[in-house]
Coordinates of C-alpha atoms in Angstrom, one line a residue:
M86 CA -17.2 2.9 -55.2
K87 CA -14.3 5.0 -56.1
R88 CA -13.0 4.6 -52.3
I89 CA -13.1 0.6 -52.6
F90 CA -11.4 0.7 -55.8
S91 CA -8.4 3.0 -54.2
A92 CA -8.0 0.7 -51.4
L93 CA -7.8 -2.0 -53.5
A94 CA -5.2 -0.5 -55.6
L95 CA -3.2 0.5 -52.4
C96 CA -3.2 -3.0 -51.2
A97 CA -2.2 -4.3 -54.7
C98 CA 0.6 -1.6 -55.2
A99 CA 2.0 -2.4 -51.2
P100 CA 5.0 -4.4 -50.9
V101 CA 4.5 -7.9 -49.7
H102 CA 7.0 -9.1 -47.1
A103 CA 7.3 -12.5 -46.4
A104 CA 8.3 -14.1 -42.6
P105 CA 11.4 -15.7 -42.6
T106 CA 11.7 -19.2 -41.7
V107 CA 13.1 -19.3 -38.4
P108 CA 14.5 -23.1 -37.2
P109 CA 11.8 -24.7 -34.5
T110 CA 15.1 -25.0 -32.4
Q111 CA 16.3 -21.3 -32.7
L112 CA 12.4 -20.2 -32.0
A113 CA 11.6 -22.6 -28.9
A114 CA 15.7 -21.4 -27.3
L115 CA 14.2 -17.8 -28.0
A116 CA 11.2 -18.3 -26.4
E117 CA 13.0 -19.3 -23.2
Q118 CA 15.1 -16.4 -22.8
P119 CA 14.0 -14.4 -19.6
Y120 CA 13.3 -11.3 -21.4
W121 CA 10.6 -13.1 -23.6
I122 CA 9.0 -14.6 -20.5
S123 CA 9.1 -11.2 -19.0
L124 CA 7.3 -9.6 -22.1
G125 CA 4.4 -12.2 -21.7
H126 CA 4.5 -12.0 -18.1
Y127 CA 4.7 -16.2 -17.9
E128 CA 5.4 -17.9 -14.5
T129 CA 5.4 -21.5 -14.3
A130 CA 2.5 -23.2 -13.9
K131 CA 1.5 -25.0 -10.5
L132 CA 1.4 -28.5 -12.4
G133 CA 3.9 -27.8 -14.9
G134 CA 4.3 -25.6 -18.2
W135 CA 3.5 -22.0 -18.4
R136 CA 0.6 -19.8 -17.6
S137 CA 0.4 -15.8 -18.1
Y138 CA -0.5 -13.5 -15.6
V139 CA -2.4 -11.5 -18.4
D140 CA -6.0 -12.6 -18.5
D141 CA -6.9 -11.1 -21.8
P142 CA -7.1 -12.9 -24.9
R143 CA -6.3 -9.7 -27.1
F144 CA -2.8 -9.7 -25.7
F145 CA -1.9 -13.0 -27.5
F146 CA -1.3 -13.7 -31.3
A147 CA -1.7 -17.5 -30.6
D148 CA -4.7 -19.1 -29.6
N149 CA -2.6 -20.9 -26.7
G150 CA 0.0 -18.1 -26.1
A151 CA -1.2 -17.6 -22.8
H152 CA 0.3 -20.9 -22.1
D153 CA 3.2 -21.5 -24.5
P154 CA 5.6 -19.0 -25.2
S155 CA 7.1 -20.6 -28.0
A156 CA 3.8 -20.3 -29.7
E157 CA 3.2 -17.0 -29.1
L158 CA 6.7 -16.1 -30.2
A159 CA 6.4 -17.9 -33.5
A160 CA 3.0 -16.0 -34.1
T161 CA 4.4 -12.7 -33.2
V162 CA 7.0 -13.1 -35.9
A163 CA 4.6 -13.9 -38.4
A164 CA 2.3 -11.0 -37.6
L165 CA 5.1 -8.3 -37.8
Y166 CA 5.2 -9.1 -41.3
Q167 CA 1.5 -8.1 -41.9
P168 CA 0.9 -5.3 -44.7
V169 CA 1.7 -1.9 -43.6
T170 CA -2.1 -0.6 -45.0
L171 CA -3.1 -1.7 -41.1
G172 CA -1.7 1.6 -40.1
D173 CA -1.9 1.9 -36.3
Q174 CA -3.4 -1.4 -35.7
H175 CA -0.2 -3.1 -37.5
P176 CA 1.5 -5.7 -34.8
Q177 CA 4.8 -3.5 -34.9
C178 CA 2.3 -0.5 -33.5
R179 CA 0.5 -2.3 -30.8
Y180 CA 4.1 -4.2 -29.6
P181 CA 6.9 -2.1 -30.3
A182 CA 8.6 -3.3 -27.5
R183 CA 8.1 -7.0 -28.8
T184 CA 9.5 -5.8 -32.4
R185 CA 12.3 -3.8 -30.8
W186 CA 13.5 -7.3 -29.0
L187 CA 12.8 -9.8 -31.9
R188 CA 14.1 -7.4 -34.7
E189 CA 17.6 -7.6 -32.5
Q190 CA 17.3 -10.9 -31.6
L191 CA 16.5 -12.5 -35.3
Q192 CA 18.2 -9.7 -37.3
L193 CA 14.9 -8.8 -39.0
T194 CA 16.3 -6.3 -41.7
D195 CA 13.7 -6.8 -44.0
L196 CA 10.3 -5.8 -41.7
P197 CA 7.8 -3.7 -43.3
Q198 CA 8.0 0.1 -41.7
P199 CA 4.3 1.1 -40.8
Q200 CA 3.8 4.4 -40.0
C201 CA 2.6 4.1 -36.3
A202 CA 1.1 7.7 -35.8
E203 CA -0.7 7.2 -32.7
F204 CA 2.3 5.6 -31.0
S205 CA 4.6 8.0 -32.0
A206 CA 2.6 10.9 -31.0
W207 CA 2.0 9.5 -27.5
F208 CA 5.7 8.4 -26.8
K209 CA 6.7 11.9 -28.0
D210 CA 4.4 13.5 -25.4
I211 CA 5.6 11.5 -22.4
A212 CA 9.4 11.9 -23.7
P213 CA 10.7 9.4 -21.4
H214 CA 14.4 9.8 -20.0
S215 CA 14.3 8.6 -16.3
S216 CA 12.0 7.3 -13.7
V217 CA 11.1 7.5 -10.2
L218 CA 9.6 4.6 -7.9
V219 CA 7.0 6.7 -6.0
F220 CA 5.7 5.1 -3.0
P221 CA 2.3 6.7 -1.1
A222 CA 2.5 5.8 2.6
A223 CA -0.1 3.3 4.5
Y224 CA -3.5 4.9 5.0
L225 CA -5.4 3.0 7.4
N226 CA -9.0 4.9 6.4
S227 CA -9.0 3.0 2.9
P228 CA -9.0 -0.4 2.5
S229 CA -7.1 -0.5 -0.9
S230 CA -4.4 1.6 1.0
M231 CA -3.6 -0.1 4.3
F232 CA -0.4 -1.3 3.3
G233 CA 0.7 1.8 1.0
H234 CA 0.6 1.7 -2.9
T235 CA 3.5 2.1 -5.3
L236 CA 3.7 3.5 -8.9
L237 CA 6.1 5.0 -11.4
R238 CA 6.8 8.5 -12.2
I239 CA 8.4 8.7 -15.9
D240 CA 10.3 12.0 -16.0
Q241 CA 11.5 14.0 -19.0
A242 CA 15.3 15.0 -19.4
D243 CA 15.0 18.6 -17.8
V244 CA 12.9 17.3 -14.7
D245 CA 15.8 18.5 -12.2
E246 CA 17.1 21.5 -14.1
N247 CA 13.6 23.1 -14.5
N248 CA 11.5 21.5 -11.7
T249 CA 9.0 19.9 -13.9
A250 CA 8.2 16.7 -11.9
L251 CA 4.5 17.9 -12.0
L252 CA 4.5 17.6 -15.7
S253 CA 5.8 14.3 -15.9
Y254 CA 3.4 11.0 -16.0
A255 CA 2.6 8.3 -13.4
L256 CA 2.6 4.6 -14.6
N257 CA -0.1 2.9 -12.7
F258 CA -1.7 -0.3 -11.9
G259 CA -4.7 -0.6 -10.0
A260 CA -7.9 -2.2 -9.8
F261 CA -10.7 -1.3 -12.0
I262 CA -13.7 -0.8 -10.2
E263 CA -17.3 -0.3 -11.6
G264 CA -20.3 1.3 -9.5
M265 CA -19.8 2.0 -6.0
D266 CA -18.9 -1.2 -3.8
N267 CA -18.6 -0.6 0.0
S268 CA -15.4 -1.0 1.8
I269 CA -16.4 -4.9 3.2
L270 CA -17.4 -5.9 -0.7
Y271 CA -14.3 -4.1 -2.0
A272 CA -11.8 -5.7 0.6
W273 CA -13.6 -9.6 0.0
K274 CA -13.3 -9.0 -3.9
G275 CA -9.7 -7.4 -3.7
L276 CA -8.7 -10.6 -1.7
M277 CA -10.3 -12.9 -4.2
G278 CA -9.2 -11.5 -7.4
G279 CA -12.7 -10.1 -8.0
Y280 CA -11.6 -7.0 -9.8
P281 CA -9.5 -6.8 -13.1
G282 CA -6.1 -5.0 -12.9
L283 CA -5.3 -2.3 -15.5
F284 CA -2.1 -0.3 -16.4
A285 CA -2.7 3.7 -16.6
L286 CA -0.3 6.5 -17.6
V287 CA -1.8 9.8 -16.4
P288 CA -0.3 13.0 -15.2
Y289 CA 1.7 12.8 -12.2
R290 CA 0.2 16.0 -10.8
E291 CA -3.1 14.3 -10.7
K292 CA -1.7 11.2 -8.6
L293 CA 0.1 13.7 -6.5
A294 CA -3.3 15.5 -5.7
E295 CA -4.8 12.2 -4.8
Y296 CA -2.3 11.0 -2.4
R297 CA -0.6 13.9 -1.0
S298 CA -3.9 16.1 -0.5
L299 CA -7.1 14.0 -0.8
E300 CA -6.0 10.9 1.6
N301 CA -3.3 13.0 3.4
R302 CA -0.6 10.5 2.6
D303 CA 3.3 11.3 2.9
L304 CA 5.0 10.2 -0.6
W305 CA 8.3 8.9 -0.8
E306 CA 10.0 9.3 -3.9
Y307 CA 13.1 7.1 -5.1
R308 CA 15.1 8.0 -7.9
L309 CA 16.1 5.1 -9.7
N310 CA 19.4 4.8 -11.9
L311 CA 17.6 3.4 -14.9
T312 CA 19.0 5.0 -18.3
A313 CA 17.1 6.5 -20.7
E314 CA 17.1 3.6 -22.7
E315 CA 16.0 1.1 -20.0
T316 CA 13.0 3.9 -19.0
A317 CA 11.8 4.0 -22.5
R318 CA 11.9 -0.1 -23.1
M319 CA 9.6 -0.1 -20.0
V320 CA 7.7 2.8 -21.4
E321 CA 7.3 0.9 -24.5
H322 CA 5.5 -2.3 -22.8
A323 CA 3.3 0.1 -21.1
W324 CA 2.0 1.0 -24.3
E325 CA 1.3 -2.7 -25.0
L326 CA -0.7 -3.2 -22.0
R327 CA -3.2 -0.5 -22.8
Q328 CA -6.4 -1.6 -21.6
I329 CA -5.2 -5.2 -21.2
R330 CA -6.8 -6.9 -18.3
F331 CA -4.9 -8.9 -15.5
D332 CA -6.6 -10.4 -12.1
Y333 CA -6.2 -8.1 -9.4
F334 CA -5.3 -9.7 -5.9
F335 CA -4.4 -7.5 -3.0
F336 CA -1.7 -9.2 -1.5
D337 CA 0.1 -10.7 -4.6
E338 CA -0.7 -9.5 -8.0
N339 CA -1.2 -6.1 -7.0
C340 CA 0.2 -2.8 -8.1
S341 CA 3.6 -3.7 -6.6
Y342 CA 4.4 -6.9 -8.4
R343 CA 3.2 -5.5 -11.6
L344 CA 5.8 -2.9 -11.4
L345 CA 8.5 -5.4 -10.5
E346 CA 7.5 -6.8 -13.8
L347 CA 8.1 -3.6 -15.6
L348 CA 11.6 -3.0 -14.1
E349 CA 12.6 -6.4 -14.9
I350 CA 11.8 -5.3 -18.7
A351 CA 13.6 -2.0 -18.3
R352 CA 17.0 -3.9 -17.1
P353 CA 17.2 -7.6 -18.1
G354 CA 18.9 -9.5 -15.8
I355 CA 17.4 -8.4 -12.7
E356 CA 15.5 -10.6 -10.6
L357 CA 12.8 -8.9 -8.5
T358 CA 9.5 -10.9 -8.9
A359 CA 11.0 -14.1 -7.7
Q360 CA 11.6 -12.8 -4.2
F361 CA 7.5 -12.5 -3.8
P362 CA 6.0 -16.0 -4.6
L363 CA 2.8 -15.6 -2.0
T364 CA 2.6 -12.2 -1.1
A365 CA 3.9 -8.5 -2.5
I366 CA 3.4 -6.3 0.4
P367 CA 4.8 -2.6 -0.9
T368 CA 7.4 -1.8 1.7
D369 CA 8.7 -5.1 0.9
T370 CA 8.8 -4.5 -2.8
V371 CA 10.7 -1.3 -2.3
R372 CA 13.0 -2.8 0.0
A373 CA 13.7 -5.5 -3.1
V374 CA 14.2 -2.5 -5.6
K375 CA 16.5 -0.8 -3.2
E376 CA 18.7 -3.9 -2.4
A377 CA 18.9 -4.4 -6.2
G378 CA 20.9 -1.4 -6.6
L379 CA 18.3 0.5 -8.6
V380 CA 17.9 3.4 -6.4
E381 CA 20.1 6.6 -6.4
R382 CA 18.1 9.1 -4.4
I383 CA 15.4 9.2 -1.9
D384 CA 13.0 12.2 -1.6
F385 CA 10.2 12.8 0.8
R386 CA 7.1 14.7 0.2
P387 CA 5.1 15.4 3.5
S388 CA 1.7 15.3 3.4
R389 CA -0.7 18.5 4.1
E390 CA -1.9 16.6 7.2
R391 CA 1.7 16.3 8.4
E392 CA 2.8 20.2 7.1
L393 CA -0.4 21.3 9.2
L394 CA 0.8 19.3 12.5
A395 CA 4.3 20.5 12.0
R396 CA 3.1 24.0 12.0
A397 CA 0.9 23.6 15.0
E398 CA 3.0 22.0 17.1
P399 CA 5.2 25.0 18.6
L400 CA 1.6 26.3 19.3
D401 CA 0.2 26.2 23.0
S402 CA -3.6 25.2 23.5
A403 CA -4.8 28.9 23.3
E404 CA -2.8 29.5 20.1
Q405 CA -4.5 26.5 18.4
R406 CA -8.0 27.7 19.3
W407 CA -7.2 31.0 17.6
A408 CA -6.0 29.1 14.7
L409 CA -9.3 27.2 14.7
R410 CA -11.1 30.8 15.0
L411 CA -9.2 32.4 12.4
A412 CA -9.7 29.3 9.9
D413 CA -13.6 30.0 10.5
D414 CA -13.3 33.5 10.1
P415 CA -10.4 35.5 9.1
A416 CA -11.6 38.8 10.7
V417 CA -11.1 37.5 14.2
A418 CA -7.3 38.8 13.4
R419 CA -8.7 42.4 14.0
D420 CA -9.4 41.4 17.6
R421 CA -7.8 43.3 20.3
E422 CA -6.6 40.4 21.9
F423 CA -5.0 38.8 18.8
T424 CA -3.3 41.9 17.6
A425 CA -1.6 42.2 21.1
L426 CA -0.1 39.0 20.8
P427 CA 3.8 39.3 19.3
R428 CA 3.8 39.7 15.8
A429 CA 5.9 36.6 15.5
R430 CA 3.0 34.3 17.0
Q431 CA 0.4 35.9 15.2
A432 CA 2.5 34.9 12.2
L433 CA 2.6 31.1 13.4
I434 CA -1.0 31.3 13.9
Q435 CA -2.1 32.5 10.6
D436 CA 0.1 30.2 8.8
A437 CA -2.0 27.5 10.9
A438 CA -5.1 28.6 10.3
F439 CA -4.4 28.9 6.7
R440 CA -3.0 25.5 6.4
L441 CA -6.2 23.9 8.0
T442 CA -8.3 25.7 5.7
R443 CA -6.5 24.2 2.7
Y444 CA -6.7 20.8 4.6
R445 CA -10.5 20.8 5.1
A446 CA -11.1 21.9 1.6
A447 CA -9.3 18.8 0.0
G448 CA -11.7 16.8 -2.1
E449 CA -14.4 19.1 -1.5
A450 CA -16.4 20.6 -4.2
R451 CA -15.0 24.4 -4.8
D452 CA -16.7 26.8 -2.0
K453 CA -16.6 30.2 -2.5
A454 CA -16.5 31.3 0.9
A455 CA -13.9 28.7 1.7
A456 CA -11.9 30.5 -1.0
E457 CA -12.3 34.1 0.3
R458 CA -11.1 32.9 3.9
S459 CA -8.4 31.3 2.3
Y460 CA -7.3 34.6 0.2
S461 CA -7.8 36.6 3.5
L462 CA -5.3 34.4 5.3
L463 CA -2.6 34.2 2.6
R464 CA -2.5 37.9 2.1
A465 CA -2.4 38.2 5.7
I466 CA 0.7 35.7 6.0
N467 CA 2.1 38.0 3.2
Q468 CA 2.2 40.7 5.4
N469 CA 3.4 39.0 8.3
P470 CA 5.4 35.8 6.9
P471 CA 6.4 33.4 9.3
P472 CA 9.7 31.2 9.1
A473 CA 10.0 28.5 6.5
L474 CA 8.3 25.2 7.8
Q475 CA 11.0 22.8 8.7
I476 CA 9.9 19.2 8.7
E477 CA 12.0 16.2 9.9
R478 CA 12.0 13.4 7.7
P479 CA 10.8 10.3 9.4
E480 CA 11.9 6.7 9.1
P481 CA 12.0 5.3 5.6
P482 CA 9.2 2.7 5.6
E483 CA 11.4 0.1 3.9
D484 CA 13.9 0.2 6.5
G485 CA 11.1 -1.2 8.9
H486 CA 10.9 -4.8 9.7
R487 CA 9.6 -7.4 7.0
S488 CA 6.1 -8.2 6.8
R489 CA 6.0 -11.8 7.5
T490 CA 6.4 -12.9 11.2
W491 CA 7.6 -16.4 12.7
Q492 CA 7.1 -16.6 16.2
L493 CA 8.0 -19.0 19.0
G494 CA 7.3 -18.7 22.7
A495 CA 7.1 -20.3 26.3
G496 CA 4.7 -19.4 29.2
S497 CA 2.6 -20.6 31.7
R498 CA -1.1 -20.4 32.4
D499 CA -2.0 -20.8 35.9
D500 CA -0.1 -24.0 37.1
R501 CA 0.3 -25.5 33.2
A502 CA 3.2 -24.8 31.1
F503 CA 3.0 -24.5 27.5
A504 CA 5.3 -23.9 24.1
E505 CA 3.4 -21.5 21.4
Y506 CA 4.5 -21.7 17.6
G507 CA 3.1 -18.9 15.4
L508 CA 3.3 -17.4 11.9
R509 CA 1.6 -14.0 10.7
M510 CA 1.4 -13.5 7.3
A511 CA 1.4 -9.2 7.5
Y512 CA 2.3 -7.2 9.0
H513 CA 2.4 -5.1 12.0
D514 CA 0.9 -4.7 15.6
L515 CA 1.3 -2.1 18.3
N516 CA 3.9 -3.7 19.9
D517 CA 6.3 -5.0 17.0
N518 CA 9.4 -3.1 16.1
A519 CA 8.9 0.4 15.6
Y520 CA 11.2 1.8 13.2
G521 CA 9.6 2.9 10.0
F522 CA 5.8 2.5 11.5
P523 CA 3.7 5.2 13.1
L524 CA 2.9 4.7 16.6
G525 CA -0.6 3.5 17.1
A526 CA -1.1 1.8 13.5
Q527 CA -1.6 -2.0 13.6
I528 CA -2.6 -4.2 10.5
E529 CA -2.4 -8.2 11.0
I530 CA -3.7 -10.5 8.3
L531 CA -3.8 -14.1 8.8
Q532 CA -2.0 -14.8 11.9
L533 CA -1.9 -18.3 13.5
K534 CA -0.9 -19.5 17.0
L535 CA -0.8 -23.4 17.9
R536 CA 0.0 -24.3 21.7
Q537 CA 1.5 -27.0 23.3
Y538 CA 0.6 -27.9 26.9
E539 CA 2.0 -30.5 28.9
N540 CA 1.7 -34.3 28.4
N541 CA 1.8 -33.4 24.7
H542 CA -1.6 -31.5 24.2
W543 CA -2.2 -29.4 21.5
Q544 CA -4.5 -27.0 20.4
L545 CA -5.5 -23.9 18.1
Q546 CA -5.4 -21.1 20.4
R547 CA -6.0 -18.7 17.6
L548 CA -6.6 -17.8 14.1
D549 CA -6.8 -14.3 13.2
L550 CA -8.2 -13.2 9.8
A551 CA -7.7 -9.6 10.0
T552 CA -6.7 -7.0 13.0
I553 CA -6.7 -3.5 12.0
R554 CA -6.2 -0.7 14.9
S555 CA -5.7 3.0 13.9
L556 CA -5.1 4.9 16.9
T557 CA -4.3 8.6 15.7
P558 CA -4.4 11.1 18.4
R559 CA -6.9 14.2 18.6
N560 CA -5.7 17.7 19.1
E561 CA -7.2 21.2 19.1
L562 CA -7.0 21.5 15.1
L563 CA -7.8 17.8 14.1
K564 CA -10.2 15.2 15.9
P565 CA -10.1 12.0 14.0
W566 CA -11.8 9.1 15.3
S567 CA -9.5 5.8 16.5
W568 CA -11.0 2.7 15.6
Q569 CA -10.5 -1.1 15.4
V570 CA -11.8 -4.3 13.6
G571 CA -11.2 -7.6 13.9
G572 CA -12.3 -11.3 13.4
G573 CA -11.5 -15.0 13.5
L574 CA -11.0 -17.7 16.1
E575 CA -9.9 -16.9 19.6
R576 CA -9.7 -19.2 23.1
V577 CA -11.6 -17.6 25.8
L578 CA -12.4 -18.6 29.3
G579 CA -15.2 -21.3 29.4
E580 CA -17.1 -23.1 32.2
Q581 CA -14.8 -24.9 34.8
G582 CA -12.0 -22.8 33.6
D583 CA -11.5 -24.6 30.4
E584 CA -10.7 -22.5 27.3
T585 CA -13.3 -22.6 24.8
L586 CA -12.3 -21.7 21.3
V587 CA -15.0 -19.4 19.6
S588 CA -15.2 -17.5 16.5
H589 CA -16.5 -13.6 16.7
L590 CA -16.5 -10.5 14.9
S591 CA -15.8 -7.4 16.7
G592 CA -15.3 -3.6 16.3
G593 CA -14.8 -0.2 17.9
A594 CA -14.5 3.5 17.8
G595 CA -13.6 6.1 20.1
G596 CA -10.5 8.7 20.7
S597 CA -6.9 8.8 21.2
W598 CA -4.5 11.5 22.6
Q599 CA -0.9 12.3 22.3
L600 CA -0.2 12.4 26.3
D601 CA 3.8 13.0 25.6
D602 CA 6.1 12.6 22.5
E603 CA 6.1 8.8 22.9
L604 CA 3.0 8.3 25.0
L605 CA -0.4 7.7 23.4
G606 CA -3.5 7.2 25.5
F607 CA -6.8 5.8 23.7
A608 CA -10.4 4.7 24.8
L609 CA -12.7 3.1 22.5
G610 CA -16.5 1.6 23.0
T611 CA -16.6 -1.6 21.5
L612 CA -19.1 -4.2 19.7
R613 CA -18.8 -7.8 19.6
I614 CA -20.7 -10.6 18.1
E615 CA -19.6 -14.5 19.1
H616 CA -20.4 -18.2 18.7
N617 CA -19.5 -19.8 21.8
E618 CA -20.9 -23.2 22.5
D619 CA -21.2 -22.6 26.0
F620 CA -23.8 -20.3 25.4
A621 CA -27.1 -21.3 24.3
A622 CA -27.9 -18.6 21.5
F623 CA -26.2 -19.7 18.4
V624 CA -24.6 -16.0 18.5
A625 CA -24.3 -13.7 21.1
P626 CA -23.9 -10.0 21.0
A627 CA -21.9 -7.8 23.3
M628 CA -21.0 -4.1 24.1
G629 CA -17.8 -3.3 25.8
F630 CA -14.7 -1.2 25.9
N631 CA -10.9 -1.4 25.2
S632 CA -8.8 1.5 26.7
G633 CA -5.0 1.8 27.5
L634 CA -1.5 3.4 27.1
L635 CA 1.1 2.8 24.5
W636 CA 4.3 4.1 25.1
R637 CA 7.5 3.9 22.9
N638 CA 10.2 3.6 25.3
P639 CA 14.2 3.0 24.7
L640 CA 13.7 -0.6 24.9
G641 CA 10.9 -0.9 22.3
N642 CA 7.0 -0.6 22.6
L643 CA 5.0 -1.3 25.7
S644 CA 1.4 -1.4 26.1
L645 CA -1.2 -1.2 29.2
E646 CA -4.4 -2.2 28.0
A647 CA -7.9 -3.1 30.0
A648 CA -10.8 -4.7 27.9
G649 CA -14.6 -5.6 28.7
D650 CA -17.4 -7.4 27.1
Y651 CA -20.7 -7.3 28.5
F652 CA -23.0 -9.8 26.5
H653 CA -26.7 -10.1 26.2
N654 CA -26.8 -13.4 28.0
G655 CA -25.4 -12.0 31.2
E656 CA -21.9 -13.3 30.5
I657 CA -19.2 -10.3 31.6
R658 CA -15.6 -11.1 30.2
R659 CA -12.9 -8.7 31.3
T660 CA -8.8 -8.7 30.2
L661 CA -6.0 -7.0 31.8
S662 CA -2.9 -7.2 29.8
L663 CA 0.9 -5.8 29.5
N664 CA 3.0 -6.5 26.7
Q665 CA 6.6 -5.0 26.6
Q666 CA 8.8 -5.8 23.2
W667 CA 12.6 -5.6 23.6
E668 CA 13.8 -4.5 19.6
L669 CA 16.8 -6.8 19.6
A670 CA 17.5 -6.5 15.9
P671 CA 15.3 -5.1 13.1
S672 CA 14.5 -8.2 12.2
L673 CA 14.2 -10.0 15.8
G674 CA 12.1 -9.1 19.0
L675 CA 11.5 -10.3 22.4
R676 CA 7.9 -10.0 23.6
L677 CA 7.0 -10.2 27.3
T678 CA 3.4 -10.7 27.8
A679 CA 1.4 -10.6 31.4
Q680 CA -2.2 -11.2 31.1
R681 CA -5.3 -11.7 33.9
Q682 CA -8.7 -12.6 32.5
F683 CA -12.1 -12.8 34.4
S684 CA -15.2 -14.4 33.4
Q685 CA -18.8 -15.0 35.2
M686 CA -18.3 -18.6 34.2
A687 CA -15.1 -19.2 36.0
S688 CA -12.3 -18.3 38.0
P689 CA -9.5 -15.6 37.2
E690 CA -6.7 -17.0 35.0
N691 CA -3.2 -15.8 35.0
E692 CA -0.8 -16.2 32.1
L693 CA 2.7 -15.0 31.5
S694 CA 4.6 -15.9 28.4
L695 CA 7.9 -15.1 26.4
E696 CA 8.1 -14.6 22.9
L697 CA 10.6 -14.3 20.1
K698 CA 9.3 -12.7 16.8
W699 CA 11.6 -12.9 13.7
Y700 CA 10.2 -10.7 10.7
H701 CA 11.3 -12.6 7.9
Y702 CA 9.5 -12.6 4.3

């Protein structure tokens, strides 16, 4: 009872602050300011008016705040004058970025002064001074990371002097996943907005370990020229977004788009999100940040896999086998054959073995035997150190071609001429302009091709929902699987030589090998399920193969492929194809395609085409 009376007495003694009367015209004008629109994450609704990307009613004071910036602003001004007895739940404590801006715009000199202990301690711990945009490169073996990812690193003032980047914080936006969804379900729900998206501020060292070691992804760090005040403004808004839910979509409302919104809050006046009305591919958003003049320095952190491969590159096959044996048993270093090697070669082999041991341990529970092997190898390295590892920095990913591609082609199929028109939403195939992309990686999403034959005969040639290929070469130390998957509609040889539109789902797995510095060979076994009106069964399965060569040459990329499908119903379909792309400019390519198709149902067909590709967002 005494506590209740004490609380009532405290409320009675607390000064009462009345919200000022602001003319409606002034509130309406203020609500249209770009900065207020950014704070509320508003966009113009498709049928007029406004809508907020925030899908959480807790973020708004007004009942219709998600659709009315003016009502939300008026409700916020009133809320800022609530009693200080609310403590950390006071609107000024929950919304420091809103409070700062409204105080400045409306000259609110009589605001209550709540003690925001929780926010103050949080902000002091982060100590924001500068920021870095971090881009973990694309990782094909994870559906959520195929296009790469972006996050922000928030640095303290002494980050360069004392090399304290590992003590910084990472500001990340990502899908919140409950349970263990498989890759197919994850991809589907990510495309359809089935996951909520949340902001999180976590120690940077945790994100660094996750991306650089666990997923073996290179990291690109773009030092931004934001001032300490601008960085603080962005961090204040991140506090406002704690546990606030957004809908998450892989291609537009994703990690990269949300971070662009934060940068627009950090530096009012820059326009970044307006460039991405349909999709926001991470490399494109990095390019937009760079072109906006926000980047002052670029640093590159190679993955453990890249470091291992760089150390193993000067080793011949026999020496790489020694590294494998040492990684399994460091005692092999006492073998007479190994000690007979020159000490300089021993040093390289031991270092490669140590890096291989660390690579294998990434993401695994601590193993005492593995730790002992690592320690033994590290001790040997200290006794016979190798030269410093030199890794050539690859081309920056944002300097590669843009994601969306328009295509215009002409050709002939046996004795019929045609024109072809195409659009691909994203983002790269094996023959595309190669600068900034790894050899053997392909991700195509939503590709449409329409063909116009003589006599104005139009037909849908293909509609690819997704085509993904990962041709990662195998070597003595690492033996990754190469794989591919695809699905959609395409034309195939039908009865009497007609082209039949079929729907299909296909995939395959096998191996790839680096035959030369710029030459890759691959061989995959494949499976295919097809719905074809020429077949008696509703769906027909097939087994087959896909093999070929991929050569990065002075003109561009050349591929030579042979593929075959052997259907359960007896149909046999084979294809030989050659593609050579000329890189006319970073945003322009010219591709020659020659193809010969074989089928049990019809005579072989030859096709030759020349296609102009314009890489344009």
